[in-house]
Coordinates of C-alpha atoms in Angstrom, one line a residue:
X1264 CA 84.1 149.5 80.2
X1265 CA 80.9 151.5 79.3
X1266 CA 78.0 150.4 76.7
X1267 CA 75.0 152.2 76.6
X1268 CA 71.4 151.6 74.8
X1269 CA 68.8 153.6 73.4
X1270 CA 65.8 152.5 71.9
X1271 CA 65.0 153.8 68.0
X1272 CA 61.3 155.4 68.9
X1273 CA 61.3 158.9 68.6
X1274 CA 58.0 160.4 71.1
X1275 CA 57.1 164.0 71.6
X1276 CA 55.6 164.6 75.0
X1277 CA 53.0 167.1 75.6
X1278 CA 52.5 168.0 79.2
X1279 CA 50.5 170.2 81.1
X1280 CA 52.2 172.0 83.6
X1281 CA 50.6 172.8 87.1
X1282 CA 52.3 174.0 90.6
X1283 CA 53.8 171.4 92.9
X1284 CA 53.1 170.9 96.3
X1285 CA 56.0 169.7 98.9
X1286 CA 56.3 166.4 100.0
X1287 CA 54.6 165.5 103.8
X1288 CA 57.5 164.6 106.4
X1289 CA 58.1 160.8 107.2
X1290 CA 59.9 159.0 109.4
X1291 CA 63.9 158.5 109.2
X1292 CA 66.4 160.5 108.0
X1293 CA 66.2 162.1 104.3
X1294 CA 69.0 161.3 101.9
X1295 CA 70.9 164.2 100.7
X1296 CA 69.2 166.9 98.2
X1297 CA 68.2 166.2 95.0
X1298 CA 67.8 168.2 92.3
X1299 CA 64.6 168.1 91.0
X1300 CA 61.8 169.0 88.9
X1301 CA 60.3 172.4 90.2
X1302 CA 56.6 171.7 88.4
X1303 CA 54.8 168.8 87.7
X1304 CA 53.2 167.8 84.6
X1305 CA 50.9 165.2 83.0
X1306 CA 51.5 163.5 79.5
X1307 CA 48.8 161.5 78.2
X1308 CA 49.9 158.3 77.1
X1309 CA 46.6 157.2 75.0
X1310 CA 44.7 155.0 77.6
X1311 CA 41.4 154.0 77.4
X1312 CA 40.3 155.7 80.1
X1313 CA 36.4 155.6 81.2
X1314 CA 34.1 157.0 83.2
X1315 CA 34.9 157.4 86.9
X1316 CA 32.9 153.8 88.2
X1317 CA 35.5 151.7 90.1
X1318 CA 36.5 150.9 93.5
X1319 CA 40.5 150.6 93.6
X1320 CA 42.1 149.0 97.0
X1321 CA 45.7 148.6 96.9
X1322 CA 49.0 148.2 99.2
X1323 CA 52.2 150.5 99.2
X1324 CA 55.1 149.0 101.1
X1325 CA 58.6 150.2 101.8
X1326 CA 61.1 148.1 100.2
X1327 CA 64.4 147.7 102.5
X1328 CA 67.8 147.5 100.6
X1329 CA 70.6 146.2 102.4
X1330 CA 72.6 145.0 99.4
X1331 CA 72.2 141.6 100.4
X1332 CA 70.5 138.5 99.0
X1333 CA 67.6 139.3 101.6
X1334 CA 67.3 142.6 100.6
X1335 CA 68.2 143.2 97.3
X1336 CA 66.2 146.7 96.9
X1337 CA 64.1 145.5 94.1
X1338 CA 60.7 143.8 93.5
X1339 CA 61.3 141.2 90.9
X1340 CA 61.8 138.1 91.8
X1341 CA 65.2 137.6 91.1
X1342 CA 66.2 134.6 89.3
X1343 CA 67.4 132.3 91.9
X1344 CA 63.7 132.5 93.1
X1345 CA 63.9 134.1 96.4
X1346 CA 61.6 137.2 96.8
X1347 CA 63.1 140.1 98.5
X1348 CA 61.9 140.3 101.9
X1349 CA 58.6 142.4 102.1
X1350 CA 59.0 145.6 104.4
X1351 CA 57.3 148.2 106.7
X1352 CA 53.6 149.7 105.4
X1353 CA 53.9 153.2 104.1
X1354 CA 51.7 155.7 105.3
X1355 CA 50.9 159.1 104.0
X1356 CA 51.7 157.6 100.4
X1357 CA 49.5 159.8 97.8
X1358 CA 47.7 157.8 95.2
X1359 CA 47.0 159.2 91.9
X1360 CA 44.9 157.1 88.9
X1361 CA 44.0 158.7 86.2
X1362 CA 44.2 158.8 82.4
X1363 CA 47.8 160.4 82.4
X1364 CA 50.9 159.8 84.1
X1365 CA 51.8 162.9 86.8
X1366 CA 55.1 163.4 86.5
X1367 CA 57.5 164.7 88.8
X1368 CA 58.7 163.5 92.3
X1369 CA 56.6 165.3 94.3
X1370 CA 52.2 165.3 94.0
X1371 CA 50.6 168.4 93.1
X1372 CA 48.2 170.3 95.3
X1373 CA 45.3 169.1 94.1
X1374 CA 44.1 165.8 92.0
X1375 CA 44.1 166.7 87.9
X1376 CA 40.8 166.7 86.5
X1377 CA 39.6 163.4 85.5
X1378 CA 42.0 161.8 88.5
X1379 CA 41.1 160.1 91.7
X1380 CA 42.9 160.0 94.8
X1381 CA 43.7 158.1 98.2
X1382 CA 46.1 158.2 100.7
X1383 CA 47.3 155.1 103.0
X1384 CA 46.8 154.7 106.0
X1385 CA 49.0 152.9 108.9
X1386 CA 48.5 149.6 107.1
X1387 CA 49.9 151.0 103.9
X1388 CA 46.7 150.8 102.0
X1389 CA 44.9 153.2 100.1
X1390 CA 41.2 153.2 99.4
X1391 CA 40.1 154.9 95.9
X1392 CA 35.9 155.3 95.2
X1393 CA 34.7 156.5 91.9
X1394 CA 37.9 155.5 89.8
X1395 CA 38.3 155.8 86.5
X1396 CA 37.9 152.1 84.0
X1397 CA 40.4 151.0 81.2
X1398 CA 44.2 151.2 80.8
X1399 CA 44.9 154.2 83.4
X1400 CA 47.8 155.5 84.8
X1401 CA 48.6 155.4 88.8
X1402 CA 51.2 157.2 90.6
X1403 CA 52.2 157.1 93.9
X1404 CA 54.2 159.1 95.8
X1405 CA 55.3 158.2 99.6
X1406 CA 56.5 161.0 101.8
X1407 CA 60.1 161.5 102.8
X1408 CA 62.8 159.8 103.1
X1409 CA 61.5 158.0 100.0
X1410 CA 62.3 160.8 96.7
X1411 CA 61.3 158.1 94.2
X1412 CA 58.4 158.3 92.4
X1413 CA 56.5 155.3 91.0
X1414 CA 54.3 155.5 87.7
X1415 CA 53.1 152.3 86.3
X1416 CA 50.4 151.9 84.0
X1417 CA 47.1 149.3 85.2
X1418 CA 43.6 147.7 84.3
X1419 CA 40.8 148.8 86.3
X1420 CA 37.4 147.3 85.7
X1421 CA 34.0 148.1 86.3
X1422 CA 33.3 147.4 90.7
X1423 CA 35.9 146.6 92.8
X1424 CA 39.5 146.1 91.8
X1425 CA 42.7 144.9 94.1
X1426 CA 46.3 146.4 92.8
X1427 CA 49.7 145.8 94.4
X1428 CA 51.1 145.3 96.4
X1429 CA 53.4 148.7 95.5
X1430 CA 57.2 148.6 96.5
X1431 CA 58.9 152.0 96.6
X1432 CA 62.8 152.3 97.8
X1433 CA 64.6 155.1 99.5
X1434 CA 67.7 155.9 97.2
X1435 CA 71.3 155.1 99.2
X1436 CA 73.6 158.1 100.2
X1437 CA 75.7 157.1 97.0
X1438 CA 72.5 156.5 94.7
X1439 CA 71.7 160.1 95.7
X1440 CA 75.2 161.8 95.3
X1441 CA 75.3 160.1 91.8
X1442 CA 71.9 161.6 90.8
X1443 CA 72.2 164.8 91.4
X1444 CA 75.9 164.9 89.6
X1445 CA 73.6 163.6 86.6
X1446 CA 71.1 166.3 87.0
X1447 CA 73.9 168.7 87.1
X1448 CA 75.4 167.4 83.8
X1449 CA 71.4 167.8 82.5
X1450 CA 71.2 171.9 83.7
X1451 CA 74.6 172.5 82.5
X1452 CA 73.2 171.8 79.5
X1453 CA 70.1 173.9 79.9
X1454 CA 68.2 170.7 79.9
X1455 CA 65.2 169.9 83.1
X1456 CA 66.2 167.5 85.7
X1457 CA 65.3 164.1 85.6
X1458 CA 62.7 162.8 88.6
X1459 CA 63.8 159.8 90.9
X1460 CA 61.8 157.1 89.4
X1461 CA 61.2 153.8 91.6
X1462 CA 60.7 151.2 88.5
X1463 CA 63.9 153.1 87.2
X1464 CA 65.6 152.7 90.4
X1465 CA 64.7 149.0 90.4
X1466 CA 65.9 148.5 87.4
X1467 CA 69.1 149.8 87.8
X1468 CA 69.6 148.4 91.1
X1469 CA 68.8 145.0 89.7
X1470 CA 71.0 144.9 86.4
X1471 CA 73.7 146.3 88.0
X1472 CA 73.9 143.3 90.3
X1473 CA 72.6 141.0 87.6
X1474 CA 76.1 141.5 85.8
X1475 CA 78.2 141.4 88.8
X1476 CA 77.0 138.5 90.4
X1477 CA 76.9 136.7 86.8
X1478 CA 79.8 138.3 85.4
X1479 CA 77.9 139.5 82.6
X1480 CA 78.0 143.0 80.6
X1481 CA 75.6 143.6 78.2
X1482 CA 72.5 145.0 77.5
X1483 CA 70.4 142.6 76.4
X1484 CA 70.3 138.8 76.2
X1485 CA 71.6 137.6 73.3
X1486 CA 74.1 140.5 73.6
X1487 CA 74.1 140.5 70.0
X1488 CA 69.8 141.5 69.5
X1489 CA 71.0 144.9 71.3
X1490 CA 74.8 145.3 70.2
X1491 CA 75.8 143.5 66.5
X1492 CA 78.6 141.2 66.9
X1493 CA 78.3 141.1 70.5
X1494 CA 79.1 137.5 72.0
X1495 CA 78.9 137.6 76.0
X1496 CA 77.8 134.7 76.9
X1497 CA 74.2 134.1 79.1
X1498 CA 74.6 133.1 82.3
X1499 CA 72.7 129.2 82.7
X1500 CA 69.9 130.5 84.0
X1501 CA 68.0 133.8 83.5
X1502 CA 64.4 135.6 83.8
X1503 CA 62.3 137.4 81.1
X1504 CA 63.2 140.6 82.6
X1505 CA 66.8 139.4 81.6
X1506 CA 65.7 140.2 77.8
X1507 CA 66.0 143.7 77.4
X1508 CA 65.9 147.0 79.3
X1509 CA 62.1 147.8 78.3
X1510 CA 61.4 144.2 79.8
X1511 CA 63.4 145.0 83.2
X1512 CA 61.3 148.6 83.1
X1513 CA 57.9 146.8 83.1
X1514 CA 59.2 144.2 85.8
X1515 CA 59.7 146.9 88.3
X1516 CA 56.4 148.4 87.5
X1517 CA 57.8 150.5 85.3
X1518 CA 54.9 152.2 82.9
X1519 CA 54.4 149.8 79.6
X1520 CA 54.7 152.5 77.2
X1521 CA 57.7 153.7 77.8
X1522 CA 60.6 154.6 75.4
X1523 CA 64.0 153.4 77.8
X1524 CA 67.5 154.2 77.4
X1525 CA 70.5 152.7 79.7
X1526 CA 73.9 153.2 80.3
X1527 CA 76.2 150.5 81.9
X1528 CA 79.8 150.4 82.9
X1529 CA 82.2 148.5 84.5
X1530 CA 85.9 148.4 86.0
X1531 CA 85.4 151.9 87.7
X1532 CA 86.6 152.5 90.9
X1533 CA 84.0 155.1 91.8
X1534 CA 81.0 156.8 90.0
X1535 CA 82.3 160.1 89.7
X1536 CA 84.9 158.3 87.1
X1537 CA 81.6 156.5 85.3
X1538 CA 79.8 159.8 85.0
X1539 CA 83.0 161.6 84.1
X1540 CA 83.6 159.0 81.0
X1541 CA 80.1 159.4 80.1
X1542 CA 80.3 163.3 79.7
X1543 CA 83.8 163.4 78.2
X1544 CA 81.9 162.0 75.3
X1545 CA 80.3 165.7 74.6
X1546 CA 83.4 165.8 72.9
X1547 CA 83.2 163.5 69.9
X1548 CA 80.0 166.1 69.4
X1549 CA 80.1 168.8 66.8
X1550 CA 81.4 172.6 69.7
X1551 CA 80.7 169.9 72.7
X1552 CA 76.8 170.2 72.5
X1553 CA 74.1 167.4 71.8
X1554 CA 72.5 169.9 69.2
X1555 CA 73.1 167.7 66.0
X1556 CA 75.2 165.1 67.4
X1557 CA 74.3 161.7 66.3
X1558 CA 73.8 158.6 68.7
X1559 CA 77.0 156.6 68.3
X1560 CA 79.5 154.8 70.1
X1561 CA 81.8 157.4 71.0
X1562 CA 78.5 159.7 72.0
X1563 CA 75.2 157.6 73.4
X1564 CA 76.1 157.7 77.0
X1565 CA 76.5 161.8 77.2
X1566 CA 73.1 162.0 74.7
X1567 CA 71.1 160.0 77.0
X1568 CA 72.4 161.9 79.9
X1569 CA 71.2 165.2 78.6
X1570 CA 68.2 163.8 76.6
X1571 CA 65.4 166.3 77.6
X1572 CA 62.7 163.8 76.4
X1573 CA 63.5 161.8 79.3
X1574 CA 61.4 162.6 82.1
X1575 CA 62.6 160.3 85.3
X1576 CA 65.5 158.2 86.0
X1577 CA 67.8 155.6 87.8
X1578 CA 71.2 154.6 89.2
X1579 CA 72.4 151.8 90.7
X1580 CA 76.0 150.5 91.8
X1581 CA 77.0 146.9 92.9
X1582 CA 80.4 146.3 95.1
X1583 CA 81.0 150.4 95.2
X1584 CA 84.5 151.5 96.1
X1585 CA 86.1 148.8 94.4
X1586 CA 87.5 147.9 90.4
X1587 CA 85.1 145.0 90.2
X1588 CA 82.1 147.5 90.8
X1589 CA 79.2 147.6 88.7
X1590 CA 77.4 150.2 87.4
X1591 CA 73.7 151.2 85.9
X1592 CA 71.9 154.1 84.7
X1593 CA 68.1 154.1 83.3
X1594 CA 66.0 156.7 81.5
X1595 CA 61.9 156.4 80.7
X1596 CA 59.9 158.3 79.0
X1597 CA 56.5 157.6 78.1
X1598 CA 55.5 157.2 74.4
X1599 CA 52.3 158.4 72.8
X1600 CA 50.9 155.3 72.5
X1601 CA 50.7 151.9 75.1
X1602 CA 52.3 148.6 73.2
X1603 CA 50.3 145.7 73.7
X1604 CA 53.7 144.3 74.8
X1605 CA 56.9 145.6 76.4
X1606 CA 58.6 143.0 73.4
X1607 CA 56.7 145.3 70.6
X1608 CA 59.0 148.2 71.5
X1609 CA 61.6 148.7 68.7
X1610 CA 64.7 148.4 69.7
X1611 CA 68.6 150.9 68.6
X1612 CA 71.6 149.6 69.8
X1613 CA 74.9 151.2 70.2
X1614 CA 77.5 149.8 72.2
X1615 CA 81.4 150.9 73.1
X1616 CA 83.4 149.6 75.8
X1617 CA 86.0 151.6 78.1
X1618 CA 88.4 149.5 80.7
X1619 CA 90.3 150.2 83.3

């Protein structure tokens, strides 16, 4: 079975594009290649930026994923309650906050104009003097194994201000494998590769075992305020970043202004199968190519996959190698302008459904 969503905004991104600098080595072993961005860019997303007057203190911590209850590899607090269990400081984490979002899963050379920067140190902490004020953007990017990126948007006031604590995840084996099959779907289509994004990660990660652990398949709850006629039924007991993808974005730490899309599927044995069924869609398209191809049913999983407004993206799997697996993808991209609320984003839904 395979639905996908899409949200109705349409953004244009204007980015600024600047050399990128390779990621410092870390401790543990690093996950198979990903493709990836080959220059970084900036793309303002309106915030009130001020003058450069704060003091910014904040914590980045590695978030272990064992695929257990213990360790579910995301930072929400799931609905039964329990917090995942915090991990191991991060150092050598670069810190980035500023009036854009850099995008990209590496850090460039040298901090943007208007940007200021800090490292962390054994404890995982960073230290940031003469910050910027307002609704800025921080990024932060953690060396190797980690490839996941995470840009979130945040308040800073005049003085001193305390952020985080910041969870970032390092992909699985299969996470990674999936990825870069996606990214290959993207370049075949002469589209850039998507960035590893954490809150996209996250998110995947926890919808993904959201509807296997609550038998559950749907995008949004109600079903039916994402997908019309829709009638799966809620589970007894759910969380407000249950509602809607946007809401599960913003959760993770994902960036408030943010334009989402997400494709979910279940009953697949494997993910080569899911991303197979989702590019066999180019086919319902007028010669196979997303060039004037509408979002529909039989075509919203292959259009999000080659979307080139999306900048940074997410898989996850629950119960791989099996029939009952589940499966999630997630795509951001930040708007023009910040919502007051994740809930003010409008909202397209498309839905189709494929079981085996």
């Amino acid at each position: 079975m395979l639905w996908m969503w899409r949200e109705a905004r349409t953004i244009a991104l204007v980015s600024l594009v600047v050399p990128m600098a390779a990621c410092s080595g870390g401790g543990g072993s690093p996950p198979a290649a990903v493709s990836q961005p080959q220059s970084v860019a900036t793309t303002a997303p309106s915030p009130s930026a001020g003058n450069l007057q704060s003091t910014i203190v904040g914590v980045v911590v590695d978030l272990p994923y064992d695929g257990t209850s213990a360790n579910p590899g995301y930072s929400v607090v799931p609905p039964n309650g329990k917090a995942p269990r915090p991990g191991s400081p991060i150092a050598g984490a670069q810190v980035f906050v500023g009036p854009q979002v850099v995008l990209g899963s590496t850090p460039p050379p040298n901090a943007p104009a208007g940007f200021a920067e800090g490292v962390t140190d054994s404890t995982g902490t960073f230290h940031i003097t003469n910050g910027p004020t307002g609704t800025v953007a921080i990024s932060i990017f953690a060396p190797a194994p980690h490839v996941a990126a995470l840009h979130a948007d945040l308040a800073v006031g005049g003085g001193a201000n305390t952020v985080g604590p910041y969870f970032l995840t390092v992909p699985t084996a299969t996470e990674t494998s999936w990825f870069a099959q996606e990214n290959a779907d993207r370049t075949s289509f002469g589209v850039a590769p998507l960035a590893f994004d954490e809150a996209a990660l996250e998110a995947s990660r926890y919808w993904a075992s959201f509807m296997q652990r609550n038998q559950y398949f749907a995008h949004c709850i109600p079903a039916s305020s994402c997908e019309t006629g829709a009638t799966a039924t809620p589970p007894p007991s759910y969380g407000p970043q249950d509602v809607d993808p946007s809401h599960r974005f913003h959760y993770e730490h994902g960036f408030s202004g943010a334009q989402d899309g997400e494709n979910i599927a279940a009953g697949f044995p494997s993910w080569p199968g899911v991303e197979q069924a989702f590019m066999a869609e180019r086919s319902a398209c007028p010669n196979g190519q997303p060039a004037n191809c509408a979002f529909t049913d039989a075509t919203g999983h292959f259009l999000n996959i080659v979307d080139a407004e999306y900048a940074w993206a997410g898989v996850g799997i629950m119960a791989p190698a099996s029939s009952a697996a589940y499966y999630d993808q997630e795509f951001t991209a930040v708007l023009s302008a910040t919502p007051t609320t994740v809930s003010s984003i409008a909202r397209r839904p498309f839905a189709s459904g494929l079981r085996r």
